[in-house]
Short mmCIF file of C-alpha atoms (C1' of nucleotides) in Angstrom, two decimals:
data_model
loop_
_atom_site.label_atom_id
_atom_site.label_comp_id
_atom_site.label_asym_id
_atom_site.label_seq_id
_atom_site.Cartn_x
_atom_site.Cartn_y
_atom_site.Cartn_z
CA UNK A 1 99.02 103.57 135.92
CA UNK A 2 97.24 101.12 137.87
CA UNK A 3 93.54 102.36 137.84
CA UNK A 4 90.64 100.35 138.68
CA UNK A 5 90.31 97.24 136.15
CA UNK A 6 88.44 97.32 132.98
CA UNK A 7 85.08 95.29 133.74
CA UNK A 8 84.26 92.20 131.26
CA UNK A 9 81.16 89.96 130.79
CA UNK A 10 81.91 87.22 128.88
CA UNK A 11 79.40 85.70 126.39
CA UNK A 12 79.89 82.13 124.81
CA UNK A 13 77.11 79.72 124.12
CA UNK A 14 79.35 76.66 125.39
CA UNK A 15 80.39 77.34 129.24
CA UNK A 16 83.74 75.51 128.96
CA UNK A 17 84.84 78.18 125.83
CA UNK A 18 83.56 81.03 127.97
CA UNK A 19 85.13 79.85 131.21
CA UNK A 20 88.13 79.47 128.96
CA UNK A 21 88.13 83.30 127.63
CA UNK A 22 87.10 84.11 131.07
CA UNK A 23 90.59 82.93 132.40
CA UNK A 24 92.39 84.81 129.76
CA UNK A 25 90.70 87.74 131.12
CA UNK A 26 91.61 87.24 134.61
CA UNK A 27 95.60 86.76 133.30
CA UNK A 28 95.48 90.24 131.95
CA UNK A 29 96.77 92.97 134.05
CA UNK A 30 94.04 95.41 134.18
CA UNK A 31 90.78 93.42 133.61
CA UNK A 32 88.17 91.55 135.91
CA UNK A 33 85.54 89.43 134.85
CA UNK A 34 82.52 90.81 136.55
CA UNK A 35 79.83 88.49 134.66
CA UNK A 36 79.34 85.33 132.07
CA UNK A 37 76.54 84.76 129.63
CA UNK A 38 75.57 81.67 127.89
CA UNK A 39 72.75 83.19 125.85
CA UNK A 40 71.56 86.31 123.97
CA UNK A 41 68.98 86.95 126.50
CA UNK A 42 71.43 86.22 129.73
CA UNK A 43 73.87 88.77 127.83
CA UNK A 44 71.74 91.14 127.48
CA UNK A 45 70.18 90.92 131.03
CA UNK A 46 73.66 90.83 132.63
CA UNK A 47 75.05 93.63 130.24
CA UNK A 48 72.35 96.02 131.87
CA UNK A 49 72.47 95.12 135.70
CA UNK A 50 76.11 94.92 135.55
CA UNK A 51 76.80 97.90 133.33
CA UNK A 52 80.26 96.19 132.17
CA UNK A 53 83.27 98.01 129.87
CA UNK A 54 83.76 95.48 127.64
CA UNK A 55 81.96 92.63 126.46
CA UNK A 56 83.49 89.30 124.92
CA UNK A 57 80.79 88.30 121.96
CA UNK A 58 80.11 85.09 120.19
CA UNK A 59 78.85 85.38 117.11
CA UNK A 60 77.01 82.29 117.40
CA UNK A 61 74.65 82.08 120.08
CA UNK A 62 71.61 79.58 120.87
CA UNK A 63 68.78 81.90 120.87
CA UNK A 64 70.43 84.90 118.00
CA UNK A 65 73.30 86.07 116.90
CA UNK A 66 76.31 88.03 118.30
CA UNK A 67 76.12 90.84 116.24
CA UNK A 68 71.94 90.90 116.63
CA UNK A 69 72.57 92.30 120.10
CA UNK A 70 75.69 94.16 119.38
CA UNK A 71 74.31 97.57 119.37
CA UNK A 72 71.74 96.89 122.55
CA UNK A 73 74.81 96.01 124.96
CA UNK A 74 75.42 99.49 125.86
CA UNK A 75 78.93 98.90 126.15
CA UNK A 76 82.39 98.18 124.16
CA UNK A 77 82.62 94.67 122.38
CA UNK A 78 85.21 92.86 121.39
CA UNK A 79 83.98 89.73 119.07
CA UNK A 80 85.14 86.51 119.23
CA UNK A 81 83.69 84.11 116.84
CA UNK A 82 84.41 81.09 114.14
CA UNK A 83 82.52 83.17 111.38
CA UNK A 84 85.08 83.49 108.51
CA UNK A 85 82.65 85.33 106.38
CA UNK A 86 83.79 89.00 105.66
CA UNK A 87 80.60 90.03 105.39
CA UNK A 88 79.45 89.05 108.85
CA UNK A 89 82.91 90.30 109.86
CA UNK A 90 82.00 93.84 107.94
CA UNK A 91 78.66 93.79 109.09
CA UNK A 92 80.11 93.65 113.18
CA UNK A 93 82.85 95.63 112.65
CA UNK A 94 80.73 98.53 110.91
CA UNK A 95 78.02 97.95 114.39
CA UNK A 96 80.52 99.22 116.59
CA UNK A 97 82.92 95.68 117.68
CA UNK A 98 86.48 97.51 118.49
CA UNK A 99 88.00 94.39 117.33
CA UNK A 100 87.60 90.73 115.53
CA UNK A 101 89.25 87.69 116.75
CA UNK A 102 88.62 84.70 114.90
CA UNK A 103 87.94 81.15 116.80
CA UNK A 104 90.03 78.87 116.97
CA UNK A 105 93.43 81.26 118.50
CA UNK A 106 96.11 81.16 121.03
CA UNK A 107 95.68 82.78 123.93
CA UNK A 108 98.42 85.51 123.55
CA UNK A 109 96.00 86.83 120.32
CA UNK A 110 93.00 87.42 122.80
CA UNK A 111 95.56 89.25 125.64
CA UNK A 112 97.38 91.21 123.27
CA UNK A 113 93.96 92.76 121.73
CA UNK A 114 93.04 93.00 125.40
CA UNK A 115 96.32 94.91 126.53
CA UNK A 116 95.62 97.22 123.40
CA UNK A 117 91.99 98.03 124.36
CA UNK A 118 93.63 98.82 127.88
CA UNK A 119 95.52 101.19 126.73
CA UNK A 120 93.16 103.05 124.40
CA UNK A 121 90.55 102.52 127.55
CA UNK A 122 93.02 104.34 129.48
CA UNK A 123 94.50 107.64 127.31
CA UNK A 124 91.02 108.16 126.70
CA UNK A 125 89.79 108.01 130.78
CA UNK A 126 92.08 111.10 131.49
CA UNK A 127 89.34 113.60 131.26
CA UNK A 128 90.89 115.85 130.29
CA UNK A 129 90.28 117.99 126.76
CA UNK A 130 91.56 115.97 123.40
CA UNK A 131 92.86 117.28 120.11
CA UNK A 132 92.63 115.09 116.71
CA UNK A 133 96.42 113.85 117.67
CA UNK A 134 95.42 112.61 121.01
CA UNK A 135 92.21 110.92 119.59
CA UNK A 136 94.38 109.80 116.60
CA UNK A 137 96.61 108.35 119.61
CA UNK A 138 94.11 107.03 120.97
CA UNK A 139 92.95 104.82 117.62
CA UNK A 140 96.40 103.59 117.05
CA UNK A 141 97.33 102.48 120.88
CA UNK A 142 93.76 100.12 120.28
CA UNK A 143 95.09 99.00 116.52
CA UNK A 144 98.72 98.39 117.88
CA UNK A 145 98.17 94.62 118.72
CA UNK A 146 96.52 93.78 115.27
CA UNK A 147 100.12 93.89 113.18
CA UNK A 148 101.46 90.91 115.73
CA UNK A 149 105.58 91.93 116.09
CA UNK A 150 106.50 88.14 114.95
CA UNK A 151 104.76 88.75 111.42
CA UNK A 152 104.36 86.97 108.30
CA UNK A 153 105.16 89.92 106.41
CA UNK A 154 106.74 88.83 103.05
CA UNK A 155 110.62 88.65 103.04
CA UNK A 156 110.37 88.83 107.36
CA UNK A 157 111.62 85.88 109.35
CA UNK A 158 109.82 85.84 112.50
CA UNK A 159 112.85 84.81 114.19
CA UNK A 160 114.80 88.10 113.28
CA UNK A 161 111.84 90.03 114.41
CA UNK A 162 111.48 88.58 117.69
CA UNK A 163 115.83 88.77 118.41
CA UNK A 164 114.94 92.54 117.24
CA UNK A 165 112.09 93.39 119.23
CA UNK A 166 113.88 91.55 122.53
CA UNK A 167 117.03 94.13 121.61
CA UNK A 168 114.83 96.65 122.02
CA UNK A 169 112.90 95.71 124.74
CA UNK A 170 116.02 95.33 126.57
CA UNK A 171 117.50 98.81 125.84
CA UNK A 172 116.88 101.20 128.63
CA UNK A 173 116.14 104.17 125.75
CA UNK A 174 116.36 104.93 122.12
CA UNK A 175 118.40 103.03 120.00
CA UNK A 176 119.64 103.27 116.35
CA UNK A 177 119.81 100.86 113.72
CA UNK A 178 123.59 100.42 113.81
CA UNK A 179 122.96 99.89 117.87
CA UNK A 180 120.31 96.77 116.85
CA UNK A 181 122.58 95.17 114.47
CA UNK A 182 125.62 94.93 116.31
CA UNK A 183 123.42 93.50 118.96
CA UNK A 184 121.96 90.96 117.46
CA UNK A 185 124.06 90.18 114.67
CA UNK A 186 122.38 90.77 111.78
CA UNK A 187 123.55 93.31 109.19
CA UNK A 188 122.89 96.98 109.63
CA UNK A 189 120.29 96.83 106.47
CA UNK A 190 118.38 94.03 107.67
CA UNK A 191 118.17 95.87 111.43
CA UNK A 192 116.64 98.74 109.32
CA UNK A 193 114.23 96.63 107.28
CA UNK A 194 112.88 95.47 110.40
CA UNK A 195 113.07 98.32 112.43
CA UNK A 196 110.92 100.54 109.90
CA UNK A 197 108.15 97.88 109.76
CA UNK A 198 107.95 98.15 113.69
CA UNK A 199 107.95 102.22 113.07
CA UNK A 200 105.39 102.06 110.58
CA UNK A 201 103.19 99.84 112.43
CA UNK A 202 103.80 102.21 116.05
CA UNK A 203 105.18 99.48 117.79
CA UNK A 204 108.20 101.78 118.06
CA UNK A 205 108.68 105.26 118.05
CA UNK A 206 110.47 107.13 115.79
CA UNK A 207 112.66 110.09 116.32
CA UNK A 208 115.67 111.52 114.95
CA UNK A 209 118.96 112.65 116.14
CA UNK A 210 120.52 115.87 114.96
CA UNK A 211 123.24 117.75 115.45
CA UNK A 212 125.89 116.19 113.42
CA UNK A 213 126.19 116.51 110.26
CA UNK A 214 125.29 114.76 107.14
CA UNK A 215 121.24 113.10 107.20
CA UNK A 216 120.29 112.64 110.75
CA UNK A 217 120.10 108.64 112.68
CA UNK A 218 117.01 107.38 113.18
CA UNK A 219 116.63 106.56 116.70
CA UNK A 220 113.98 103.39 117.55
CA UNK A 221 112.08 103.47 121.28
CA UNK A 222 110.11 100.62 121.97
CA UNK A 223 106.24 101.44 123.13
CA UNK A 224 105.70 97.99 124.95
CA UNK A 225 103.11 95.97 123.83
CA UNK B 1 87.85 97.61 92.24
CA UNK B 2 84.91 100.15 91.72
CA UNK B 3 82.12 98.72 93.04
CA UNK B 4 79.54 100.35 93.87
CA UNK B 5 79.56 103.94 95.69
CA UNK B 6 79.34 103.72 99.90
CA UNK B 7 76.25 105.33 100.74
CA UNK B 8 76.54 108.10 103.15
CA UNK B 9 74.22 109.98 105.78
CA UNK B 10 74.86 113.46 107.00
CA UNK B 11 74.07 114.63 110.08
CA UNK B 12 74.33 118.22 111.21
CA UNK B 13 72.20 120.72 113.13
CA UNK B 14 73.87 123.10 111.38
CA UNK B 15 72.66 123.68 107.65
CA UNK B 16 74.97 125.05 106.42
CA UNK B 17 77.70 122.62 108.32
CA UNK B 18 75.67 119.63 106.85
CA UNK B 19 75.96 120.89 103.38
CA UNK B 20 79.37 121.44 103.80
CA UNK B 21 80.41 118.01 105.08
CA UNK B 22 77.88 116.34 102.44
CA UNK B 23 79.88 118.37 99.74
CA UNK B 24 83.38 116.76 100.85
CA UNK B 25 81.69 113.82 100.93
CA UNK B 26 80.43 113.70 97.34
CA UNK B 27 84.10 115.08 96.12
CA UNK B 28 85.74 112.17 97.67
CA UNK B 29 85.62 109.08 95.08
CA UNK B 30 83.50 106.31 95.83
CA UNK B 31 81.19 108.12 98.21
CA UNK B 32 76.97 109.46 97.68
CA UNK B 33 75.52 111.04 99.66
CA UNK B 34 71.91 109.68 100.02
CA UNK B 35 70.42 112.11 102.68
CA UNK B 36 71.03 115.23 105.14
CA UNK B 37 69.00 115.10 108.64
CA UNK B 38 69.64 118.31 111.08
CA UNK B 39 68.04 116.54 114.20
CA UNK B 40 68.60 113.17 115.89
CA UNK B 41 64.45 111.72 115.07
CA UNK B 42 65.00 112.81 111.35
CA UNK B 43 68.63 110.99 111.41
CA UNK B 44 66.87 107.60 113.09
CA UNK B 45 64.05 107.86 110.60
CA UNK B 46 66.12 108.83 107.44
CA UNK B 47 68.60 105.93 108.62
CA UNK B 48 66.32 103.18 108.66
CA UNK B 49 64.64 104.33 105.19
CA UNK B 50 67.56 104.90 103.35
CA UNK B 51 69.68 102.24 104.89
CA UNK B 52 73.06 103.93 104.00
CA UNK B 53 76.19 102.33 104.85
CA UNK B 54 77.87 104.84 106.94
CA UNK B 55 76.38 107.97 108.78
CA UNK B 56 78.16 110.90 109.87
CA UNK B 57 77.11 111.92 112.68
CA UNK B 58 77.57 115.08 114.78
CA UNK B 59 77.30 114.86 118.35
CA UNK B 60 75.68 118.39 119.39
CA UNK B 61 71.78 118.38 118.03
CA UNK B 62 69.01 120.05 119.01
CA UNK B 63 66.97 117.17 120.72
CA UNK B 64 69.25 114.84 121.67
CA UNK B 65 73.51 113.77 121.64
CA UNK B 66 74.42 111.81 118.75
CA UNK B 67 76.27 109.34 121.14
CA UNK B 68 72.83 108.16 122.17
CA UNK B 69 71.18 107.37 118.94
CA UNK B 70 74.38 106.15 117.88
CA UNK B 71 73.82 102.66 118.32
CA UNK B 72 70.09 102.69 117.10
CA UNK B 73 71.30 104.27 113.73
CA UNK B 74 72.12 100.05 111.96
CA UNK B 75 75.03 101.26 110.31
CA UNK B 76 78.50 101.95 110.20
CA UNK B 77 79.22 105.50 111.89
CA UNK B 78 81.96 108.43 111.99
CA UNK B 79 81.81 111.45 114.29
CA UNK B 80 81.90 114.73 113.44
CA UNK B 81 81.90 116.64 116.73
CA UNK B 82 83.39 119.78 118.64
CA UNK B 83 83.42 117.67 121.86
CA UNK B 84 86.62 117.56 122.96
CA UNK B 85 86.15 115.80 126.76
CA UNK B 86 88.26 112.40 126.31
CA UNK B 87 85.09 110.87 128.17
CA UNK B 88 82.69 111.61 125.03
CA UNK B 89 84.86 110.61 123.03
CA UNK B 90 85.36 107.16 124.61
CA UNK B 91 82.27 106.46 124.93
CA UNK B 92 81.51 107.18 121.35
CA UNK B 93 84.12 105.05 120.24
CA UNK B 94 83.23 102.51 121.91
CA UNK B 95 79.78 102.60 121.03
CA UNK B 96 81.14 101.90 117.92
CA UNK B 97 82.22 105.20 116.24
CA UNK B 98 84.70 103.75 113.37
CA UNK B 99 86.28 107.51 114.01
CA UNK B 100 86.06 110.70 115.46
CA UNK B 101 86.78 114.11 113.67
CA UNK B 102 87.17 117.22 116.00
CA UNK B 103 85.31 120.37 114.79
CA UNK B 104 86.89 122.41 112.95
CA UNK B 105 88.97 120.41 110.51
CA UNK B 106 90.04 121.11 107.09
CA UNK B 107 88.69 119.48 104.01
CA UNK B 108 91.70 116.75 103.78
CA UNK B 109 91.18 115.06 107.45
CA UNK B 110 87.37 113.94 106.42
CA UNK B 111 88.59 112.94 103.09
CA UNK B 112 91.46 111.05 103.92
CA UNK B 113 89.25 109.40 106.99
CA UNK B 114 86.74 108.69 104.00
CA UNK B 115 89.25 106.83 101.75
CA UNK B 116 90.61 104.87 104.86
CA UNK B 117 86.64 103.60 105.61
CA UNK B 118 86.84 103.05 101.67
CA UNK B 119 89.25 101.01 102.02
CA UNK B 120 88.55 98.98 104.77
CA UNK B 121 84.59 98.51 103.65
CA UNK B 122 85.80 96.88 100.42
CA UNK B 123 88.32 94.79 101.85
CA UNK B 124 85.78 93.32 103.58
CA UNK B 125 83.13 93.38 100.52
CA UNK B 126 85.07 90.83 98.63
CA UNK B 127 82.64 88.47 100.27
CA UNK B 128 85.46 85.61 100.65
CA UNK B 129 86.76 83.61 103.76
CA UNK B 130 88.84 85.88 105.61
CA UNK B 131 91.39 84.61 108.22
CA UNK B 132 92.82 87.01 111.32
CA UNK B 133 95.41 88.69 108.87
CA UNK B 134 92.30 89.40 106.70
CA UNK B 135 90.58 90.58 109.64
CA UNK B 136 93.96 92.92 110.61
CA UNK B 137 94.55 94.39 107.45
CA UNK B 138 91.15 95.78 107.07
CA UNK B 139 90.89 97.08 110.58
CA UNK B 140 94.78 98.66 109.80
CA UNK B 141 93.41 100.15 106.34
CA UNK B 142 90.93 102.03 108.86
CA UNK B 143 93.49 103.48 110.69
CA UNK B 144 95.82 104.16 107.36
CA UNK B 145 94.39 108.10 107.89
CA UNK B 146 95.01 108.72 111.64
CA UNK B 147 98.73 109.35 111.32
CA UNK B 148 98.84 112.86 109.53
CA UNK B 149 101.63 111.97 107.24
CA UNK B 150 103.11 115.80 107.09
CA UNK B 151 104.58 116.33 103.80
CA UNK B 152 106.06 114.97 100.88
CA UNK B 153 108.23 117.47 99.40
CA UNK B 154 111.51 116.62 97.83
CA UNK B 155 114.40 116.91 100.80
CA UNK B 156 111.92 116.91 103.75
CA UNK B 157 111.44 114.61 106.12
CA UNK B 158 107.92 113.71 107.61
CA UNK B 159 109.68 112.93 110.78
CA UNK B 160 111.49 116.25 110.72
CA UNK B 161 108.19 118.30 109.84
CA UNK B 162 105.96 116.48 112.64
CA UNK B 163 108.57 117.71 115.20
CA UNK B 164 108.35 121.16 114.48
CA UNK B 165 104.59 121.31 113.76
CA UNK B 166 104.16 120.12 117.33
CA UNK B 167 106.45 122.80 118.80
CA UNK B 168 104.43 125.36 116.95
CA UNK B 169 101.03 123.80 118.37
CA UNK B 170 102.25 123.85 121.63
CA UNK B 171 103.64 127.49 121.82
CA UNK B 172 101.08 129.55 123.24
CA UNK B 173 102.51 132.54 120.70
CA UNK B 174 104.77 133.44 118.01
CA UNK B 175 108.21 131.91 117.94
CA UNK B 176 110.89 132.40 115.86
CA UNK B 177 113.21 130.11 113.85
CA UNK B 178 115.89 129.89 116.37
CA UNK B 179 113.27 129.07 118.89
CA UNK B 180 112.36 126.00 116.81
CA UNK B 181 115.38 124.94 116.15
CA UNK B 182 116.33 124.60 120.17
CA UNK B 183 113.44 123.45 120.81
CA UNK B 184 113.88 120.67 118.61
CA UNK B 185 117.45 120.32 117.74
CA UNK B 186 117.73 120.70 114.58
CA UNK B 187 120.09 123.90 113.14
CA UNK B 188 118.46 127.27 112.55
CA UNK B 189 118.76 126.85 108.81
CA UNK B 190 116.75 123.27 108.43
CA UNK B 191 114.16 124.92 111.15
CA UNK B 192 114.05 127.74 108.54
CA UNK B 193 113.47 125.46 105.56
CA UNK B 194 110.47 123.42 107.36
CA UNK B 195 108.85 126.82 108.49
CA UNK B 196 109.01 128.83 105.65
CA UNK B 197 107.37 125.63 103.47
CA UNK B 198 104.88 125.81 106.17
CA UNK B 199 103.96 129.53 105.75
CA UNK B 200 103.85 129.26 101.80
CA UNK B 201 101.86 126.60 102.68
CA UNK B 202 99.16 129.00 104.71
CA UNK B 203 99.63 126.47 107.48
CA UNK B 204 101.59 129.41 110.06
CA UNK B 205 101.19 133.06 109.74
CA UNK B 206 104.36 134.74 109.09
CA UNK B 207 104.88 137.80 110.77
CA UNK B 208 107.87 140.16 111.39
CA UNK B 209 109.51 141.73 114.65
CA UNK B 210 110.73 144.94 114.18
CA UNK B 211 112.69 147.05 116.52
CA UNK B 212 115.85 145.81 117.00
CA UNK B 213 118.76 147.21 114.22
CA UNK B 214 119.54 144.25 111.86
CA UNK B 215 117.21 142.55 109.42
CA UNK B 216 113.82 141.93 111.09
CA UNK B 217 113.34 138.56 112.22
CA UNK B 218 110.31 136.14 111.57
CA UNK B 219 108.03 135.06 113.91
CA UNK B 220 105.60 132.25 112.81
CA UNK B 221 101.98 131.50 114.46
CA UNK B 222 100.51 128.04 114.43
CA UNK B 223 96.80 128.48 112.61
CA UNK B 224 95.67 125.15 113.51
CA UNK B 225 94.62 122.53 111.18
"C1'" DG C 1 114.97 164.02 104.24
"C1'" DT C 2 118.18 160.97 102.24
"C1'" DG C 3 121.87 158.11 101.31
"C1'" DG C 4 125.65 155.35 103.22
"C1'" DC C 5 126.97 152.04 106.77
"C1'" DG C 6 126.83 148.65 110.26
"C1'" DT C 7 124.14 144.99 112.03
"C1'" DT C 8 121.43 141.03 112.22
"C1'" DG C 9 118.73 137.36 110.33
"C1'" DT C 10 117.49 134.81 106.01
"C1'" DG C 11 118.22 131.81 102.06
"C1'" DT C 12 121.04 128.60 99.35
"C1'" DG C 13 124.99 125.79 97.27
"C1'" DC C 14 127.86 122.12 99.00
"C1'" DG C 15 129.91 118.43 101.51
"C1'" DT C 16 128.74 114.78 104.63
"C1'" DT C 17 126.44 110.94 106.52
"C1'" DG C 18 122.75 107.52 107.08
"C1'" DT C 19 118.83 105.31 104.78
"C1'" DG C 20 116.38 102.44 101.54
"C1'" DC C 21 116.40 99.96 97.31
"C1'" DT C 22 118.15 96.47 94.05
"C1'" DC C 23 120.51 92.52 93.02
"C1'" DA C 24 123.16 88.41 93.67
"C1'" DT C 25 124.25 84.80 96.98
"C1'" DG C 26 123.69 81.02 100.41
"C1'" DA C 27 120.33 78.45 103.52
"C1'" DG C 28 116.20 75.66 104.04
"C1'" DC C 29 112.14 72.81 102.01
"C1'" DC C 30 110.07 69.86 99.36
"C1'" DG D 1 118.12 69.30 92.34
"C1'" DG D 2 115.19 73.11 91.59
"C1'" DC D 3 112.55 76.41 94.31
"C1'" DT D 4 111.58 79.95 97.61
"C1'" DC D 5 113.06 83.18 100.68
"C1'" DA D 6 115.71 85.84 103.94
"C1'" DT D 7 120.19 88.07 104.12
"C1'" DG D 8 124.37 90.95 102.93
"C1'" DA D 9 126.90 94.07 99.78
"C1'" DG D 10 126.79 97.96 96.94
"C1'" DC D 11 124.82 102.08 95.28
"C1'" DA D 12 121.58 106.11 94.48
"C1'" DC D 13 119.70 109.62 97.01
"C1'" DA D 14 117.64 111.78 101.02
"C1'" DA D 15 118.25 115.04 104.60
"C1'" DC D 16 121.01 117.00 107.50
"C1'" DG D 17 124.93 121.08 109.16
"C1'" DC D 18 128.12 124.48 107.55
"C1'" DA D 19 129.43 128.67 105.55
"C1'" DC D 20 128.81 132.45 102.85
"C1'" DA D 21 126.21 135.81 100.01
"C1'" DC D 22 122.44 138.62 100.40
"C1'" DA D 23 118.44 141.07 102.25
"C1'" DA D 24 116.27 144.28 105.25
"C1'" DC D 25 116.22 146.88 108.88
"C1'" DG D 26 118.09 151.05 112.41
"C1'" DC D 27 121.25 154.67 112.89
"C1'" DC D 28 123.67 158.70 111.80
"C1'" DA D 29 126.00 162.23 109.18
"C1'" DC D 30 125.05 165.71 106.19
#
DNA sequence: GTGGCGTTGTGTGCGTTGTGCTCATGAGCC
DNA sequence: GGCTCATGAGCACAACGCACACAACGCCAC
């Protein structure tokens, strides 16, 4: 699993923000900072001799902007920026950006995104062939951090989630809905509420046990993250 | 919510391919099709005339790969490709390939690919402050497609179907209904339900194994897609 | 050759069991 | 004190396995 790290240049205009993101970088199992830009220009420069994986863009630099040099970077780029406008959010998303994170957040937002580009760095770094499902895979391992666990979701307490996602953390394998509520408490339809939120997001995965009869139990694996 | 159509660029060596794709492309509801290029200059060139919103974008032409004009193209971009190496693949994704079809596909993985970018353009065409769940959603509307949801028929389950679509992908010949159902654990008579829905279907080819004394028993082939 | 018979696998009604939805209730928050 | 909102109970139905009727072959006697 260990591989060599994902290499990152980070690019922010003020050097204590971009010393700040570089630290997050450094915390995350995987990744190395190789480089840090302060301008456009430096990025650009920096992006080339360095030939990084992943780049950390501001959208607001001194000399242009972010998504001006998007395209010229040569590599993966994650934006981070203030710019709230969906259209300059559309506009780097549709340039290539595999994801958006919007200034100000906590750290945990930045290294979850980060863990998820890991992972999508890494099924796709096998070499070997790929059909549409591992591609698909692929996709969904990289969109797996943007539906945080602890969600606002309407008629989801984030405490519930988070006693439900620890259950399953904790369970060695699979484990049904009637498992979850009787270990945390809660009733077996509110276990399943949350439970099929986690499935349909692919935080967890979903199989089913047969062999009894009547309609088979869902059994819930948890996919890290 | 209709706005105005997402304007599309096709991009095939092929002719006849190009025609093809632009056709699903103009059947799929909110789409044009504002031009067809068959080589990577006439894609650049058409691109910057026409300025279309999202280009799709094989990666085999005759003068160059499509992963290396990707990023010179200004817009939004989905692959069409037969390259099935995981490393082209990355690095067209990262380049900043929204998605990535493999060659040959039916009809309904373009379309439903081309609803998802639908989607997730005009969530972010509303034009309005967007915060990070605004961000999320959009970039999860992307990815809406990716899953092939398997089938909706009345007493079937999705979960149920996946299973035994993947056995029959990965058997490297016929198999029969018991096969399945060890193979997957379900009894012989749901395996039989899920398969023979899949040959009416056209999805497996249904053939029969004679020989033995007793009622001939049915063998079913995976025909991809 | 042909019709009856045994054999083997297929298809379907039925009971069973778990899921998901709706609605009313109790816990927080102004 | 009214409001929202997550939870639990109850219920409709979804999706299995089981068992049996039936279908479609090979075999053999005539």
């Amino acid at each position: 699993m260990t591989t060599e790290p994902i290499r990152v240049l980070v690019v922010d205009d003020d050097f204590r923000v971009a010393r700040l993101h570089a630290s997050y970088v450094e915390a995350t199992d995987g990744f190395a900072v190789v480089g840090t830009a302060h301008t456009a220009a430096d990025a650009l420069r920096m992006a080339a001799d360095l030939g990084p994986d992943l780049v950390l863009l501001d959208e607001y630099l001194p000399d242009t902007n972010g998504s001006e040099i998007l395209r010229s970077l040569g590599s993966a780029v994650l934006m981070v920026s203030a710019a709230e406008d969906s259209q300059v959010v559309r506009q780097a998303l549709a340039a290539g950006a595999v994801n958006y994170v919007l200034k100000p957040f906590p750290p945990s937002v930045l290294i979850e995104r980060l863990v998820a580009f890991a992972r999508f760095w890494n099924l796709l770094g096998a070499g070997a062939h790929l059909d549409q499902t591992g591609v698909d895979r692929a996709l969904q391992a990289l969109r797996m951090a943007d539906s945080p666990v602890a969600t606002a979701r309407k008629g989801r307490s984030p405490v519930t989630s988070e006693a439900i996602v620890e259950v399953l953390r904790a369970a060695p394998d699979a484990v049904t809905a009637v498992d979850v509520a009787e270990a945390t408490g809660v009733s077996r339809a509110t276990a399943q509420r949350y439970l099929s939120d986690l499935a349909r997001d692919g935080h967890v995965r979903l199989t089913l046990r047969y062999g009894t009869t009547g309609r088979p139990e869902h059994c819930f694996e948890w996919l890290g993250g």
